[in-house]
mmCIF file of C-alpha atoms in Angstrom:
data_model
loop_
_atom_site.group_PDB
_atom_site.id
_atom_site.type_symbol
_atom_site.label_atom_id
_atom_site.label_comp_id
_atom_site.label_asym_id
_atom_site.label_seq_id
_atom_site.Cartn_x
_atom_site.Cartn_y
_atom_site.Cartn_z
ATOM 1 C CA MET A 1 -31.239 -66.616 5.103
ATOM 2 C CA LYS A 2 -34.957 -66.957 5.122
ATOM 3 C CA LEU A 3 -36.948 -64.059 4.339
ATOM 4 C CA LEU A 4 -40.529 -62.602 3.832
ATOM 5 C CA ILE A 5 -41.572 -60.303 1.824
ATOM 6 C CA ILE A 6 -45.261 -58.572 3.006
ATOM 7 C CA ASN A 7 -47.149 -56.546 0.792
ATOM 8 C CA GLY A 8 -49.975 -55.046 1.869
ATOM 9 C CA PRO A 9 -53.159 -53.577 0.411
ATOM 10 C CA ASN A 10 -53.407 -52.709 -3.649
ATOM 11 C CA LEU A 11 -49.954 -53.820 -3.653
ATOM 12 C CA GLY A 12 -51.096 -57.140 -5.355
ATOM 13 C CA ASN A 13 -51.647 -54.740 -8.772
ATOM 14 C CA ILE A 14 -48.256 -53.549 -9.317
ATOM 15 C CA GLY A 15 -47.523 -53.377 -13.011
ATOM 16 C CA ARG A 16 -51.184 -52.138 -13.373
ATOM 17 C CA ARG A 17 -51.912 -49.659 -11.098
ATOM 18 C CA GLU A 18 -50.847 -46.219 -11.652
ATOM 19 C CA PRO A 19 -47.503 -47.433 -13.813
ATOM 20 C CA GLU A 20 -46.549 -43.720 -13.637
ATOM 21 C CA ILE A 21 -45.806 -44.181 -10.140
ATOM 22 C CA TYR A 22 -45.695 -47.898 -9.313
ATOM 23 C CA GLY A 23 -43.892 -49.075 -13.091
ATOM 24 C CA HIS A 24 -45.103 -51.628 -15.378
ATOM 25 C CA GLU A 25 -44.050 -54.615 -13.765
ATOM 26 C CA ASP A 26 -45.865 -57.263 -12.626
ATOM 27 C CA PHE A 27 -44.490 -58.240 -9.149
ATOM 28 C CA GLU A 28 -44.570 -62.077 -9.424
ATOM 29 C CA PRO A 29 -42.071 -62.282 -12.532
ATOM 30 C CA PHE A 30 -40.262 -59.562 -10.201
ATOM 31 C CA LEU A 31 -40.452 -62.002 -7.494
ATOM 32 C CA GLU A 32 -38.930 -64.879 -9.663
ATOM 33 C CA SER A 33 -36.225 -62.480 -10.791
ATOM 34 C CA LEU A 34 -34.964 -61.776 -7.100
ATOM 35 C CA ARG A 35 -34.917 -65.271 -6.260
ATOM 36 C CA LYS A 36 -32.873 -66.179 -8.911
ATOM 37 C CA GLU A 37 -30.476 -62.940 -7.696
ATOM 38 C CA PHE A 38 -30.632 -64.326 -4.210
ATOM 39 C CA PRO A 39 -30.289 -68.035 -4.675
ATOM 40 C CA GLU A 40 -28.854 -68.302 -1.304
ATOM 41 C CA HIS A 41 -31.833 -66.776 0.414
ATOM 42 C CA GLU A 42 -35.323 -68.505 0.638
ATOM 43 C CA ILE A 43 -37.527 -65.680 -0.310
ATOM 44 C CA GLN A 44 -41.339 -66.071 0.791
ATOM 45 C CA TYR A 45 -43.981 -64.335 -0.605
ATOM 46 C CA PHE A 46 -47.362 -62.685 1.179
ATOM 47 C CA GLN A 47 -49.680 -60.084 0.233
ATOM 48 C CA SER A 48 -52.886 -59.195 1.724
ATOM 49 C CA HIS A 49 -55.561 -56.702 1.805
ATOM 50 C CA HIS A 50 -56.559 -56.865 5.134
ATOM 51 C CA GLU A 51 -54.773 -55.254 7.681
ATOM 52 C CA GLY A 52 -55.377 -58.478 10.812
ATOM 53 C CA GLU A 53 -53.925 -61.006 8.198
ATOM 54 C CA ILE A 54 -50.530 -58.662 8.051
ATOM 55 C CA VAL A 55 -50.698 -58.435 11.581
ATOM 56 C CA GLU A 56 -50.594 -62.127 12.276
ATOM 57 C CA LYS A 57 -48.469 -62.850 9.158
ATOM 58 C CA ILE A 58 -45.817 -60.433 11.298
ATOM 59 C CA HIS A 59 -46.379 -62.585 14.194
ATOM 60 C CA SER A 60 -45.568 -65.773 12.936
ATOM 61 C CA ALA A 61 -42.627 -64.758 11.355
ATOM 62 C CA GLU A 62 -40.737 -65.808 14.585
ATOM 63 C CA THR A 63 -42.368 -69.409 14.731
ATOM 64 C CA GLU A 64 -41.689 -69.813 11.027
ATOM 65 C CA LYS A 65 -38.208 -68.805 11.691
ATOM 66 C CA TYR A 66 -37.439 -66.087 9.482
ATOM 67 C CA ASP A 67 -33.843 -64.305 9.678
ATOM 68 C CA GLY A 68 -35.894 -60.690 8.137
ATOM 69 C CA ILE A 69 -39.022 -59.266 6.898
ATOM 70 C CA ILE A 70 -39.103 -57.094 3.723
ATOM 71 C CA LEU A 71 -42.691 -54.914 4.590
ATOM 72 C CA ASN A 72 -44.602 -52.778 2.040
ATOM 73 C CA ALA A 73 -47.472 -52.219 4.061
ATOM 74 C CA GLY A 74 -48.705 -49.368 1.234
ATOM 75 C CA ALA A 75 -51.619 -46.908 2.747
ATOM 76 C CA TYR A 76 -51.356 -48.821 6.177
ATOM 77 C CA SER A 77 -47.897 -46.954 6.621
ATOM 78 C CA HIS A 78 -49.735 -43.781 7.460
ATOM 79 C CA SER A 79 -52.262 -45.345 9.483
ATOM 80 C CA SER A 80 -51.908 -48.871 11.330
ATOM 81 C CA TYR A 81 -50.774 -48.745 14.618
ATOM 82 C CA SER A 82 -51.965 -52.558 14.624
ATOM 83 C CA ILE A 83 -49.002 -53.424 12.244
ATOM 84 C CA ARG A 84 -46.619 -51.289 14.030
ATOM 85 C CA ASP A 85 -47.125 -52.799 17.481
ATOM 86 C CA ALA A 86 -46.784 -56.335 15.260
ATOM 87 C CA VAL A 87 -43.303 -55.351 14.200
ATOM 88 C CA ALA A 88 -42.387 -53.959 17.770
ATOM 89 C CA ALA A 89 -43.468 -57.232 19.341
ATOM 90 C CA ILE A 90 -41.424 -59.271 17.074
ATOM 91 C CA LYS A 91 -37.337 -59.811 17.267
ATOM 92 C CA VAL A 92 -37.279 -60.443 13.599
ATOM 93 C CA PRO A 93 -35.378 -57.275 12.060
ATOM 94 C CA VAL A 94 -38.215 -55.681 9.381
ATOM 95 C CA VAL A 95 -36.978 -53.188 6.638
ATOM 96 C CA MET A 96 -39.832 -51.373 5.221
ATOM 97 C CA VAL A 97 -39.746 -50.291 1.168
ATOM 98 C CA HIS A 98 -42.009 -47.991 -0.723
ATOM 99 C CA ILE A 99 -41.860 -48.400 -4.300
ATOM 100 C CA SER A 100 -42.265 -44.886 -4.820
ATOM 101 C CA ASN A 101 -40.709 -41.685 -2.887
ATOM 102 C CA VAL A 102 -43.415 -41.136 -0.144
ATOM 103 C CA TYR A 103 -41.960 -37.598 0.354
ATOM 104 C CA ALA A 104 -42.467 -36.449 -3.108
ATOM 105 C CA ARG A 105 -46.171 -37.501 -3.028
ATOM 106 C CA GLU A 106 -49.398 -36.086 -0.944
ATOM 107 C CA ASN A 107 -48.610 -34.884 2.359
ATOM 108 C CA PHE A 108 -50.654 -37.828 4.223
ATOM 109 C CA ARG A 109 -48.009 -40.235 3.170
ATOM 110 C CA HIS A 110 -44.899 -38.292 4.510
ATOM 111 C CA GLU A 111 -46.255 -39.486 8.104
ATOM 112 C CA ASN A 112 -45.115 -43.069 8.689
ATOM 113 C CA VAL A 113 -46.417 -44.935 12.025
ATOM 114 C CA ILE A 114 -44.672 -48.154 11.122
ATOM 115 C CA ALA A 115 -41.421 -46.846 10.539
ATOM 116 C CA ALA A 116 -39.724 -45.882 13.949
ATOM 117 C CA LYS A 117 -40.185 -49.596 14.686
ATOM 118 C CA CYS A 118 -38.202 -50.980 11.815
ATOM 119 C CA LYS A 119 -35.003 -51.562 11.067
ATOM 120 C CA GLY A 120 -34.697 -49.368 8.235
ATOM 121 C CA VAL A 121 -36.677 -47.579 5.415
ATOM 122 C CA ILE A 122 -36.274 -47.675 1.456
ATOM 123 C CA THR A 123 -38.111 -45.301 0.003
ATOM 124 C CA GLY A 124 -38.063 -43.903 -4.005
ATOM 125 C CA PHE A 125 -36.450 -46.993 -5.718
ATOM 126 C CA GLY A 126 -39.013 -48.783 -8.226
ATOM 127 C CA LEU A 127 -39.245 -52.478 -7.311
ATOM 128 C CA LYS A 128 -35.354 -51.893 -6.818
ATOM 129 C CA SER A 129 -36.257 -51.143 -2.953
ATOM 130 C CA TYR A 130 -37.059 -54.628 -2.412
ATOM 131 C CA GLU A 131 -33.411 -55.787 -3.938
ATOM 132 C CA LEU A 132 -31.570 -53.363 -1.317
ATOM 133 C CA ALA A 133 -33.891 -54.360 1.421
ATOM 134 C CA ILE A 134 -32.352 -57.801 0.815
ATOM 135 C CA ARG A 135 -29.269 -56.983 0.642
ATOM 136 C CA SER A 136 -29.091 -54.700 3.648
ATOM 137 C CA LEU A 137 -30.750 -57.366 5.713
ATOM 138 C CA SER A 138 -27.866 -59.897 4.173
ATOM 139 C CA PHE A 139 -25.392 -57.184 5.024
ATOM 140 C CA ALA A 140 -26.436 -57.014 8.702
ATOM 141 C CA GLY A 141 -26.265 -60.688 9.132
#
């Protein structure tokens, strides 16, 4: 399978940003460990702080022939109807992930405008959320 991980704003600082919430592990070494754990998959990675770039990357998923997207839209999960509409516009399945349990955090994080257009949502398992998303996409085939 060809999979795309998309991380939104502030997620380029995983390992340094609020480690009590997001953990101490940097994402790049974690990504390499995912690639080693799932050698049968081609795992690409994209991170942006810019909503429009994320929308464009989602739209490109069909032409780039991805079999699935793992999306951590960060704070955009609670506010971006543009990303929601991009997910709704493609046939590629999208699994949304959150590193923290957003439902144990501030009330504004409980609203997710993108989730209803995703195949599923995995939240609260730290970086393992990405691994669980890959497994769910692999299982669904």
